[in-house]
CSV table of C-alpha atoms in Angstrom, one decimal:
chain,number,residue,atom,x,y,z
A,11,UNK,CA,5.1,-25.1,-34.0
A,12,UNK,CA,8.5,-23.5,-33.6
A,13,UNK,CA,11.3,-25.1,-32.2
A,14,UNK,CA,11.3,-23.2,-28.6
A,15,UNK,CA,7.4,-23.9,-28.4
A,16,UNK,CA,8.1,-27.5,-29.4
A,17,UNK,CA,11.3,-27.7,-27.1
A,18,UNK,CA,9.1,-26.4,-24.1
A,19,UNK,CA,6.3,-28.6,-25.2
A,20,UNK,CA,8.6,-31.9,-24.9
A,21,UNK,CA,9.7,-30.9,-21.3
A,22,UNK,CA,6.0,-30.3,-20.4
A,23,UNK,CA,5.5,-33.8,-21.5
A,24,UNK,CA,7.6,-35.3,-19.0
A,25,UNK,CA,6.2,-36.7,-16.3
A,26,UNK,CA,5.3,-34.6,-13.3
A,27,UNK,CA,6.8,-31.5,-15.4
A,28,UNK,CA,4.0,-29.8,-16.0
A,29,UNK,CA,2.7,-30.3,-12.2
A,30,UNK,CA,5.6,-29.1,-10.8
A,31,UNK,CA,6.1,-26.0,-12.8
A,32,UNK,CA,2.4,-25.1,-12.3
A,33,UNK,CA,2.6,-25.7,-8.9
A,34,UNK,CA,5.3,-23.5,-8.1
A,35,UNK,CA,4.1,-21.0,-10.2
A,36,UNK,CA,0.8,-21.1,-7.8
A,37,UNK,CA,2.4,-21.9,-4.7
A,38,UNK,CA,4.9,-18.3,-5.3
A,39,UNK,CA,2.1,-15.9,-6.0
A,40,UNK,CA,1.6,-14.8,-2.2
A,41,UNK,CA,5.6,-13.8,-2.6
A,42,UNK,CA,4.9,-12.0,-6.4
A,43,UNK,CA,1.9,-10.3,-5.1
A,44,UNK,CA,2.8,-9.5,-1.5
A,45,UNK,CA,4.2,-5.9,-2.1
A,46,UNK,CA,0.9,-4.5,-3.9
A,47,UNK,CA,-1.7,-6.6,-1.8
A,48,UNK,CA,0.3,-5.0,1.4
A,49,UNK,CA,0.5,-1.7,0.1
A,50,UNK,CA,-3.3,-2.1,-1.1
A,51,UNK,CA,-4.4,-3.4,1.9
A,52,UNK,CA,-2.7,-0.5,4.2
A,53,UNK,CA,-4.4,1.9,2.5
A,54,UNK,CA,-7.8,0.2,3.1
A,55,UNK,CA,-7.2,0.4,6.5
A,56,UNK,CA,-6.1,4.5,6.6
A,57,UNK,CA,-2.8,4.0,6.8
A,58,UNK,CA,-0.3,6.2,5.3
A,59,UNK,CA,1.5,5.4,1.6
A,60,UNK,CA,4.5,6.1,4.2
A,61,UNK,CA,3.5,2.7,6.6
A,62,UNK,CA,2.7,0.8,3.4
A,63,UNK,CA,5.7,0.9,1.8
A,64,UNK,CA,7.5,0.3,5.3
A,65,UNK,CA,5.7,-3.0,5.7
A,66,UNK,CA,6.0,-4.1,2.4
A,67,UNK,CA,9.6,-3.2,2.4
A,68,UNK,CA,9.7,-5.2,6.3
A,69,UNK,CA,8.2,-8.3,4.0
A,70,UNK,CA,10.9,-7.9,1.4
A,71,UNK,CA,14.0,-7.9,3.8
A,72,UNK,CA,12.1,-10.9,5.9
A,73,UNK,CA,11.8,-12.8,2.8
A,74,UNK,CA,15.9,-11.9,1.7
A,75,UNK,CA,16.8,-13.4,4.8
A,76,UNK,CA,14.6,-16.1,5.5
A,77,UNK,CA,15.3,-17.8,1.4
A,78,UNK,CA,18.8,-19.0,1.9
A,79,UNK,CA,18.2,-20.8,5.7
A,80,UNK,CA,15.0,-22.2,4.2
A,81,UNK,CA,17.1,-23.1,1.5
A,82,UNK,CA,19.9,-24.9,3.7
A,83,UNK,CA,17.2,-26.4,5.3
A,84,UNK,CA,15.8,-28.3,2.4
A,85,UNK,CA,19.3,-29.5,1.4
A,86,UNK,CA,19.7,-31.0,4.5
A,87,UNK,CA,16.1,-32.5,5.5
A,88,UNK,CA,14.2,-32.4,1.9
A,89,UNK,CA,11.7,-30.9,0.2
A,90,UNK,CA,8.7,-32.0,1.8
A,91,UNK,CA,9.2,-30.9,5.8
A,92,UNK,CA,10.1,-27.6,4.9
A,93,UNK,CA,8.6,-26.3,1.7
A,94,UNK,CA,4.8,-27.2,3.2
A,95,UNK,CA,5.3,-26.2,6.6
A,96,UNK,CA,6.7,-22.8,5.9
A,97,UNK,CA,4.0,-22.3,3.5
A,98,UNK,CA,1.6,-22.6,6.2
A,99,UNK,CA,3.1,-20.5,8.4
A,100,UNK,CA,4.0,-17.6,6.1
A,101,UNK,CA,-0.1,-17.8,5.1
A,102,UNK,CA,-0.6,-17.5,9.0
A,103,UNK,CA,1.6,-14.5,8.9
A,104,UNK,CA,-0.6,-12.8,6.0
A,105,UNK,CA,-3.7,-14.3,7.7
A,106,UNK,CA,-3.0,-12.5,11.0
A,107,UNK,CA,-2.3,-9.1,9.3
A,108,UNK,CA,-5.4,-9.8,7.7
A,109,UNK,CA,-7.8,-10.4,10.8
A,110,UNK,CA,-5.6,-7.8,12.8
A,111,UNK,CA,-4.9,-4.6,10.4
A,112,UNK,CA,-2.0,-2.5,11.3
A,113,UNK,CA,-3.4,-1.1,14.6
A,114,UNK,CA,-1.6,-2.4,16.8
A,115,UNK,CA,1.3,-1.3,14.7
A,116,UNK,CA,3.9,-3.9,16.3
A,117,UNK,CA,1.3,-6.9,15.2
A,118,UNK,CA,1.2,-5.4,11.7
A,119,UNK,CA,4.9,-5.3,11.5
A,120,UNK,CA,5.2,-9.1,13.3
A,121,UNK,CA,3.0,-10.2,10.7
A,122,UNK,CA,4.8,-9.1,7.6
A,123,UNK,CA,8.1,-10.5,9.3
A,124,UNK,CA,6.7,-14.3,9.5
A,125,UNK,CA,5.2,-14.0,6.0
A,126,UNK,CA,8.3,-13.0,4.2
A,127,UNK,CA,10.9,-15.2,6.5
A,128,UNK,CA,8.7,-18.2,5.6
A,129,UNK,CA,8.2,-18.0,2.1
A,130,UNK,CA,8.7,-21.7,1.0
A,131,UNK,CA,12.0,-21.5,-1.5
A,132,UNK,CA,9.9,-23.0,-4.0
A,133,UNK,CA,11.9,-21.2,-6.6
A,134,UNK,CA,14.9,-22.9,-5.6
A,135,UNK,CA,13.8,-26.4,-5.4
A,136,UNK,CA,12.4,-26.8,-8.4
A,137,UNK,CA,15.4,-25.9,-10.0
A,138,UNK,CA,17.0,-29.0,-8.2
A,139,UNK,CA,14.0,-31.0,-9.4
A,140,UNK,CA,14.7,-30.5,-13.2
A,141,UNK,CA,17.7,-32.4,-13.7
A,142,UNK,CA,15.9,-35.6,-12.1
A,143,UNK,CA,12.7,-34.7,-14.0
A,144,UNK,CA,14.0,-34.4,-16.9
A,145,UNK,CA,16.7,-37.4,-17.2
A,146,UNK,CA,19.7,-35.3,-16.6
A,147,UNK,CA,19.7,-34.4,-20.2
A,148,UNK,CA,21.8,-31.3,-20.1
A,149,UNK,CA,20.0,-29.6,-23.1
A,150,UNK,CA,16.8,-30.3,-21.7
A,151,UNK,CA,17.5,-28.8,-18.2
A,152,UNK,CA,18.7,-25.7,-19.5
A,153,UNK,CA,15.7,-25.2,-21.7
A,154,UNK,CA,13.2,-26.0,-18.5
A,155,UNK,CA,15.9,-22.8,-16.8
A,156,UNK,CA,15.1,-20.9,-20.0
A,157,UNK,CA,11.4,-21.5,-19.3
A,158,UNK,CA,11.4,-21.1,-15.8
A,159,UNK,CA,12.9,-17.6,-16.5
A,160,UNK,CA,9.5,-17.3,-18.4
A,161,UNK,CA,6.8,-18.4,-16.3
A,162,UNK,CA,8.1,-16.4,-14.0
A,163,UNK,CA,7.8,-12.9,-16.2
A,164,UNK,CA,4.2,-14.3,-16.5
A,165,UNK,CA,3.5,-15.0,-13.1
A,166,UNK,CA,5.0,-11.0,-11.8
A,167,UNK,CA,2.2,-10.1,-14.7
A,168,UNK,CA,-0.8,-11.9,-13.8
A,169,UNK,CA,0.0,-12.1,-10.4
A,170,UNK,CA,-0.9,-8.1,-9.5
A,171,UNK,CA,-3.7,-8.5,-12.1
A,172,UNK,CA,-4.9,-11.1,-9.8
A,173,UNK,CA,-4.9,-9.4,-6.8
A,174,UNK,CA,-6.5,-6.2,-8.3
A,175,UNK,CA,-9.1,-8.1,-9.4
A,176,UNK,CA,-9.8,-10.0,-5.8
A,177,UNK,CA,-10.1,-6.4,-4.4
A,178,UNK,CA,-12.3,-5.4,-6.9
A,179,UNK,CA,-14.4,-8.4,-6.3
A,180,UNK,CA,-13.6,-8.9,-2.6
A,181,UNK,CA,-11.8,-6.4,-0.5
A,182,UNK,CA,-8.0,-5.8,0.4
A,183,UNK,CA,-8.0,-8.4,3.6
A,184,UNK,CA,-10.0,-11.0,1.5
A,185,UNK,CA,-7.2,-10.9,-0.9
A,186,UNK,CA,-4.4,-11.4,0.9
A,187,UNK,CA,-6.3,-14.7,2.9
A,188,UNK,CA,-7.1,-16.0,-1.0
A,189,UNK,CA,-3.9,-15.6,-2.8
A,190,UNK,CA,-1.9,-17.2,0.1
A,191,UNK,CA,-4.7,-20.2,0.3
A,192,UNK,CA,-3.7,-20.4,-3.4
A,193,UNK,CA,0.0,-20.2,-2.3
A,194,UNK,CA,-0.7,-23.4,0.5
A,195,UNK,CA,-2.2,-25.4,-2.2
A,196,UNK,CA,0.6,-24.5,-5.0
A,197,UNK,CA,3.5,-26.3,-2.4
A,198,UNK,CA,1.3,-29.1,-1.2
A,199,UNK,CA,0.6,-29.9,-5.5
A,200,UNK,CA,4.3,-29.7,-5.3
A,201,UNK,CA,5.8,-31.7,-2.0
A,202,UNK,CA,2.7,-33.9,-2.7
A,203,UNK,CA,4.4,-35.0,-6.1
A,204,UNK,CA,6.7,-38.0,-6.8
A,205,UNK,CA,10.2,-36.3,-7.6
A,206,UNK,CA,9.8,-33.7,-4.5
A,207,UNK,CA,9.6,-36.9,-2.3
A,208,UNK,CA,12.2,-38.4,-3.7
A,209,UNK,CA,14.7,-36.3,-3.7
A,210,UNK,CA,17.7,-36.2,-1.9
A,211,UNK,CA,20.9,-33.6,-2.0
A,212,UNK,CA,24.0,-34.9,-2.8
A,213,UNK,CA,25.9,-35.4,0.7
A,214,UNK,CA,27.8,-32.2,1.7
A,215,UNK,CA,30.8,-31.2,3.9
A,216,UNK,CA,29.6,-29.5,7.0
A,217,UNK,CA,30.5,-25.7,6.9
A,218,UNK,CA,29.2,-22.5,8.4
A,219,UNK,CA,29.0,-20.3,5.5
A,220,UNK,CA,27.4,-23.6,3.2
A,221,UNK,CA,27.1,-22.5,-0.7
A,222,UNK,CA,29.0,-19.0,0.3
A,223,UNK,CA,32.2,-21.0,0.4
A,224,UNK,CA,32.1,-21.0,-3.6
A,225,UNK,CA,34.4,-17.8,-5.0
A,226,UNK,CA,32.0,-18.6,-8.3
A,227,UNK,CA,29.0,-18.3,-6.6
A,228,UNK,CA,29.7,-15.5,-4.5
A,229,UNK,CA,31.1,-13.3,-8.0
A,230,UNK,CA,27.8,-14.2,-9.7
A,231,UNK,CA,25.9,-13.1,-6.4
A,232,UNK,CA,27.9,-9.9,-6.8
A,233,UNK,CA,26.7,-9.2,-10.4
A,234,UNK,CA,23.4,-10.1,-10.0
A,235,UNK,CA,22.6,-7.8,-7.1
A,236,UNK,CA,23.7,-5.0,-9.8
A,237,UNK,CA,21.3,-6.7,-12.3
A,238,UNK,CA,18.4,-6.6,-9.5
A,239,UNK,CA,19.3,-2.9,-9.1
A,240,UNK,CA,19.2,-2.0,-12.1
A,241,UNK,CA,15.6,-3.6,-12.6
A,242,UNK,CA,14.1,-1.6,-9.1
A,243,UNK,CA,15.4,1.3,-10.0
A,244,UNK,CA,13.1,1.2,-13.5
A,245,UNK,CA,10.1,1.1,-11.4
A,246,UNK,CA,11.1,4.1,-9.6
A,247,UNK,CA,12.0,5.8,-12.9
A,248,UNK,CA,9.1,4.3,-14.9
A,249,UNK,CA,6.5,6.1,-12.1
A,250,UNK,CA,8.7,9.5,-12.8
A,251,UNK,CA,8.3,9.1,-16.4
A,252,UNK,CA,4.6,8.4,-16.3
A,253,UNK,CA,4.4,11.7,-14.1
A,254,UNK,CA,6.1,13.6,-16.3
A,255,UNK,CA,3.3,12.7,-19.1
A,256,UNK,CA,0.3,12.7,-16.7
A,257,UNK,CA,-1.3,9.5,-17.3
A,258,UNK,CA,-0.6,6.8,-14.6
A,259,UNK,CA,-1.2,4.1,-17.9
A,260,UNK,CA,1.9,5.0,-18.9
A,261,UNK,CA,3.3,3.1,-16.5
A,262,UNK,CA,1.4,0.5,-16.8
A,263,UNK,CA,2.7,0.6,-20.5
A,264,UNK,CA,6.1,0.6,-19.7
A,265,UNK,CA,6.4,-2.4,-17.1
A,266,UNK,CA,3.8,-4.4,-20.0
A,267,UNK,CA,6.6,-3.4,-22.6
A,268,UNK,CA,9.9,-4.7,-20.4
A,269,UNK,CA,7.7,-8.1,-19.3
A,270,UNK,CA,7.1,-8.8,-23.4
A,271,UNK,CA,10.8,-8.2,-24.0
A,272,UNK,CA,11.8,-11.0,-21.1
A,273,UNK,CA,9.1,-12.9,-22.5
A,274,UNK,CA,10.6,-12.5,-26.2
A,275,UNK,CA,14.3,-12.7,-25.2
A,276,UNK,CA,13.1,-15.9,-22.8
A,277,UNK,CA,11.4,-17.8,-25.7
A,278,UNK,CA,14.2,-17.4,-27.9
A,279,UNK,CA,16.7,-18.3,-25.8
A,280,UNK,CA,15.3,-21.5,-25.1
A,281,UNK,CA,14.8,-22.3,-28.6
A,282,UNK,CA,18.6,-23.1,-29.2
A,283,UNK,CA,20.9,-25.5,-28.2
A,284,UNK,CA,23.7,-23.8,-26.8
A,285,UNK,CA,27.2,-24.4,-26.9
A,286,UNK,CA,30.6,-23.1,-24.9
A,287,UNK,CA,30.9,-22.2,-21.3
A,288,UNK,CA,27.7,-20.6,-19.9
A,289,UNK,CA,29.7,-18.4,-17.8
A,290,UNK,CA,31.4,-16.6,-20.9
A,291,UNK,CA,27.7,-16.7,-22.8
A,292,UNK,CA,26.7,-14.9,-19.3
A,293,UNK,CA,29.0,-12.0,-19.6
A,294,UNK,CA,27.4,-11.6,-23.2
A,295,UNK,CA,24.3,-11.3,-22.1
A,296,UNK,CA,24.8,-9.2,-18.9
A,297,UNK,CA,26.6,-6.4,-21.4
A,298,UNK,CA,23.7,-7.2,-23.9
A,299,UNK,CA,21.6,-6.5,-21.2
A,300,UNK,CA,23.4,-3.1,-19.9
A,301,UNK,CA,23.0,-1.7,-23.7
A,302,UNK,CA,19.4,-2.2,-23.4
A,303,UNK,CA,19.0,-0.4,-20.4
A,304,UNK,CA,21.2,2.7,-21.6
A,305,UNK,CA,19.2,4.6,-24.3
A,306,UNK,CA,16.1,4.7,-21.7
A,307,UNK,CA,17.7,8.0,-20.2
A,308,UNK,CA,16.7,9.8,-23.2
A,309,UNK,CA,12.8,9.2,-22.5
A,310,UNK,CA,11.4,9.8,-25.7
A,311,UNK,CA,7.9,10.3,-26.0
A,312,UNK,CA,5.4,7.4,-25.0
A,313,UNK,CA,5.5,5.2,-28.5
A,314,UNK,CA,9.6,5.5,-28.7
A,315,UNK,CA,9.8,4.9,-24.2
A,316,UNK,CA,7.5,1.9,-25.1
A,317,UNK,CA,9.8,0.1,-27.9
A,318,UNK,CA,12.6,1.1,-26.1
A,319,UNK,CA,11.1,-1.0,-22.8
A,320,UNK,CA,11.0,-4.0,-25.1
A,321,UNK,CA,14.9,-3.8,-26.0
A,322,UNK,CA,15.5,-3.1,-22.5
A,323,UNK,CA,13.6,-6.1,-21.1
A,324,UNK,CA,14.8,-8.5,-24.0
A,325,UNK,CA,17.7,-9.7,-22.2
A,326,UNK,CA,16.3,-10.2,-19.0
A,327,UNK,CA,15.0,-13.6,-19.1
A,328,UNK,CA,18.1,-15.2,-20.9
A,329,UNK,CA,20.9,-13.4,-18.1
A,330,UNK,CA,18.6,-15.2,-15.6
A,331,UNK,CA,18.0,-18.8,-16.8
A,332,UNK,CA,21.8,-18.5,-17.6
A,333,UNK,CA,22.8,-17.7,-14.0
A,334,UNK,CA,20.5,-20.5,-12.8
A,335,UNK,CA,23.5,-22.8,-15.1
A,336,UNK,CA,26.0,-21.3,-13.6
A,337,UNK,CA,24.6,-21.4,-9.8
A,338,UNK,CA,24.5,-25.1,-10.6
A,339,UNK,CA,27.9,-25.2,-11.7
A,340,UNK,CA,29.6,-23.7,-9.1
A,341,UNK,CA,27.4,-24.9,-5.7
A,342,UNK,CA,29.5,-26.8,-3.2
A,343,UNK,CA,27.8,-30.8,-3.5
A,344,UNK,CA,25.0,-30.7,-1.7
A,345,UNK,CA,24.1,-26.7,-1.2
A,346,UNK,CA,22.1,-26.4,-4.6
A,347,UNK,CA,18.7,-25.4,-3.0
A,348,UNK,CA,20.5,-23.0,-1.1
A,349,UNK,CA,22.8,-21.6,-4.1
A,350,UNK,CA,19.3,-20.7,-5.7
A,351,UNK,CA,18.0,-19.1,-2.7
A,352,UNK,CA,20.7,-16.8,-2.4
A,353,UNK,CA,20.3,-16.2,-6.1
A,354,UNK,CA,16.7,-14.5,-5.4
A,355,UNK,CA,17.8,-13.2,-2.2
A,356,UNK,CA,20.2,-10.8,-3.8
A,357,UNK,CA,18.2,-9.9,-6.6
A,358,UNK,CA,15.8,-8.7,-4.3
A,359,UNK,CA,18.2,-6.8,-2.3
A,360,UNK,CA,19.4,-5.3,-5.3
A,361,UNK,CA,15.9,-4.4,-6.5
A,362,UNK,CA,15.4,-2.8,-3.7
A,363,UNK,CA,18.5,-1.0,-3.1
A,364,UNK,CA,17.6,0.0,-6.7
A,365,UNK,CA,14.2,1.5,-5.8
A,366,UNK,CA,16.1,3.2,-3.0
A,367,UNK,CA,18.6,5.0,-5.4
A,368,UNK,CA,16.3,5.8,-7.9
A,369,UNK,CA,13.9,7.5,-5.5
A,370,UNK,CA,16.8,10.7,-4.8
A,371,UNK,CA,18.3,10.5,-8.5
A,372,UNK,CA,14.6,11.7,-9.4
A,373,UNK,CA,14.1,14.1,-7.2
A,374,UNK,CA,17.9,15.7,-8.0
A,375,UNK,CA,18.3,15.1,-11.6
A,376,UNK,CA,14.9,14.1,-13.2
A,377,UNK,CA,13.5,11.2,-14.7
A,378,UNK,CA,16.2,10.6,-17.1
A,379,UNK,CA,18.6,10.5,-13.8
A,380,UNK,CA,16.5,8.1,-12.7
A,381,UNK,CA,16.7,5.8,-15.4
A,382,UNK,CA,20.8,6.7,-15.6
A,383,UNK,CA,20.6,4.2,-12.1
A,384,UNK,CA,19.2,1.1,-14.0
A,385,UNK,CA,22.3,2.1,-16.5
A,386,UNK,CA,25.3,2.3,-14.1
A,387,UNK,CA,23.4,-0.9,-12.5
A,388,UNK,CA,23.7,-2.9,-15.6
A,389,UNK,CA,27.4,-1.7,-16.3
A,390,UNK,CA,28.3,-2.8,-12.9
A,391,UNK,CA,27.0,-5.9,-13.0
A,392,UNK,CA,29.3,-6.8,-16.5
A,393,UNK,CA,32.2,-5.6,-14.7
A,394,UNK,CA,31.8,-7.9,-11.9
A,395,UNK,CA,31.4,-10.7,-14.4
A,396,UNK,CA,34.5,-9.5,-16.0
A,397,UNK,CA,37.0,-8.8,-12.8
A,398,UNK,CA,35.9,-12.1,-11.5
A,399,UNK,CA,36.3,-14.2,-14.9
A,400,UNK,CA,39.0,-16.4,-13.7
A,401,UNK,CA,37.6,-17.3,-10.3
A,402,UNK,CA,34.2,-18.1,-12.9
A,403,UNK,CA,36.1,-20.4,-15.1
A,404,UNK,CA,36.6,-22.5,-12.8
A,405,UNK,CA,33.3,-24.5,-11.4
A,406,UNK,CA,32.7,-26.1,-8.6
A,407,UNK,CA,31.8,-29.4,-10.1
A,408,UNK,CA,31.7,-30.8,-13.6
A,409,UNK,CA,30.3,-29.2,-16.9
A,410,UNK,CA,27.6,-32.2,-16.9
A,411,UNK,CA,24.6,-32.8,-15.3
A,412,UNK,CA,25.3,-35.0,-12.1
A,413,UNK,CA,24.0,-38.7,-12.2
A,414,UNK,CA,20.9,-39.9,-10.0
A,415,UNK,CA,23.6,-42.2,-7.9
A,416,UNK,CA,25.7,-39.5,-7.1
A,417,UNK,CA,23.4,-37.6,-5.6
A,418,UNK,CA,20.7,-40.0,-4.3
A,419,UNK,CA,21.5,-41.2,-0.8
A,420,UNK,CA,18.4,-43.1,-0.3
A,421,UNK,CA,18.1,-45.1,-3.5
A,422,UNK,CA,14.2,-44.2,-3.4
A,423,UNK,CA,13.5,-44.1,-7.0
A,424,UNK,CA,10.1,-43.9,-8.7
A,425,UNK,CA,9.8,-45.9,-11.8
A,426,UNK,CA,9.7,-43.4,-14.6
A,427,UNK,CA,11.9,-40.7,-12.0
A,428,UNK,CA,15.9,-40.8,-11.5
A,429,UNK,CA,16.0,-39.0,-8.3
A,430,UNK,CA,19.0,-36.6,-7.6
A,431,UNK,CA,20.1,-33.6,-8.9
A,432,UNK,CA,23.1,-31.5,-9.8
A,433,UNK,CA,25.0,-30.4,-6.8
């Protein structure tokens, strides 16, 4: 066994790891699947590709807005009143536009709006549950990020896969009522479990703008909505490119290629100990990850574009479990649910302010323009990282992760769990 498959297998092994990894990952496909079982589902009904990409572009900017309140509202009441509720009613959402269809067109769009603004933050709170989890063993924490990063390159995989098959099988609207049935039953597994009920956020000072208030957060936010742009605009570009060599598998190729090289560049980073302030390893990575995306403007022929996706998806996973460090680094006390939140938040926005730049730097300067976006996206994000290096070196909190006392304000403590986490 190697050391990363040996290092993941020892934080499976703790208890309730495995559930609540698992159970995220389930209770998140109705998010991962929503914009291809909307789209899918549209078209079913005879709606336009026009109307389907408005309401599954509605459902994205719901779901931007709605992750960092839910967030806030974890943090402040816990994980089990808002993570199950707002699961429910974001099924209910999907479950009306199910039973309704988009005619009328205001209950179609209504639909989409409660689905995506109540999307549980899973994501979020279970990256507060790790440090708990896992006994606030620094090394281990990061490698549960690193694996995180991982599952999740899986779950985007299998996830439209899944859906696909349910139509197949099914039909459009049965679909969308299964996979968000799956996504009730992934966040009861979860607020179900010992550590979700448990834990507590640290106590925090009462502020409007909550985790915003961190310079650190808000420069990392900045560079990560440039790495999220970068990645939608390669989906625009990758549909050009697959176009331009008339096989719609080539597509299919090319996102397969840049989810092994996250996979790959996931694994690995997880494997190693890592020393040194994660913010400085960050900018690494970020420019590591800008090379990668640079030589794709040259869209060789299918083989060459292929191997070239790997490289370009290799850094992916590691610039992402990295950020999740540095989020918890620099979170105000108490705000770390929402800190993650508005991680994902703007790396959707950037993804699909991405799609939205790539769609006219197609049409005006081919597909290699197109693929020149996820470039100038990935340089962008390194300079952030680099004009905002001092506000960075300066975290929030301590390098370490925080103790169970100092964040548990109830003292309710499973035996085998040290509630808390670092905030």
């Amino acid at each position: 066994m190697t050391a990363g498959a040996s290092g993941y297998a020892d934080i499976l092994r703790a208890p309730h790891a495995a559930r609540l990894l698992t159970g995220t990952l389930v209770g998140r496909l109705p998010n991962a699947t929503a914009h291809i079982a909307i789209v899918l589902f549209t078209r079913a009904e005879g709606g336009s590709y026009t109307l389907a990409g408005a309401l599954a572009a509605v459902y994205g900017i719901a779901t931007a807005a709605g992750q960092p309140l839910l967030g806030r509202l974890v943090d402040l009441r816990g994980q089990p009143r808002v993570q199950f509720p707002a699961a429910v009613v974001s099924a209910l959402g999907m479950a009306l536009l199910a039973v309704v269809g988009t005619d009328p067109l205001p209950a179609a769009y209504a639909a989409v709006v409660v689905a995506g603004f109540f999307t549980p933050p899973l994501e979020g709170g279970l990256r507060a549950l790790w440090p708990g989890v896992l006994g606030h063993r620094e090394d281990r924490v990061h490698r549960a990020y690193a694996m995180d990063a991982v599952a999740q390159e899986i779950m985007f995989t299998v996830g439209p896969l899944l859906v696909t098959l349910l139509v197949w099988l099914l039909s459009p609207a049965a679909a969308l009522l299964v996979i968000n049935a799956l996504g009730i039953a992934g966040a009861l597994s979860v607020v179900l479990s010992g550590p979700s009920r448990a834990w507590r956020s640290a106590p925090r000072e009462a502020h409007w703008l909550g985790a915003l208030r961190s310079p650190g957060l808000l420069a990392l936010l900045g560079s990560f909505f440039f790495v999220g742009l970068a990645l939608g605009s390669i989906t625009v570009a990758g549909v050009a490119y697959a176009d331009d060599h008339g096989r719609e598998s080539v597509y299919g190729w090319l996102m397969a290629a840049l989810g092994l090289g996250a996979l790959i560049g996931g694994v690995a980073y997880g494997a190693r100990q890592w020393t040194g302030a994660p913010e400085r390893r960050l900018r690494v990575i970020v420019g590591l990850l800008a090379l990668g995306y640079l030589p794709l403007v040259f869209t060789p022929g299918v083989p060459a574009m292929t191997a070239l996706g790997v490289v370009a998806g290799v850094f992916l996973a590691p610039a992402i479990a990295c950020a999740f460090i540095v989020v918890d680094r620099h979170a105000p006390r108490g705000t770390v649910t929402e800190a993650f939140s508005w991680l994902v938040t703007t790396f959707g926005v950037g993804a699909a302010a991405g799609t939205a730049a790539a769609g006219p730097a197609v049409e005006l300067g081919g597909t290699s323009a197109g693929f020149a976006v996820a470039g100038v996206g990935g340089i962008a994000a390194l300079l952030v990282l680099l004009a905002t290096g001092k506000v960075l070196a300066v975290p929030g909190r301590g390098e370490h992760i925080a103790s169970g006392d100092e964040n548990d304000r109830s003292g309710a403590v499973e035996p085998g769990f040290s509630s808390g986490h670092q905030a």
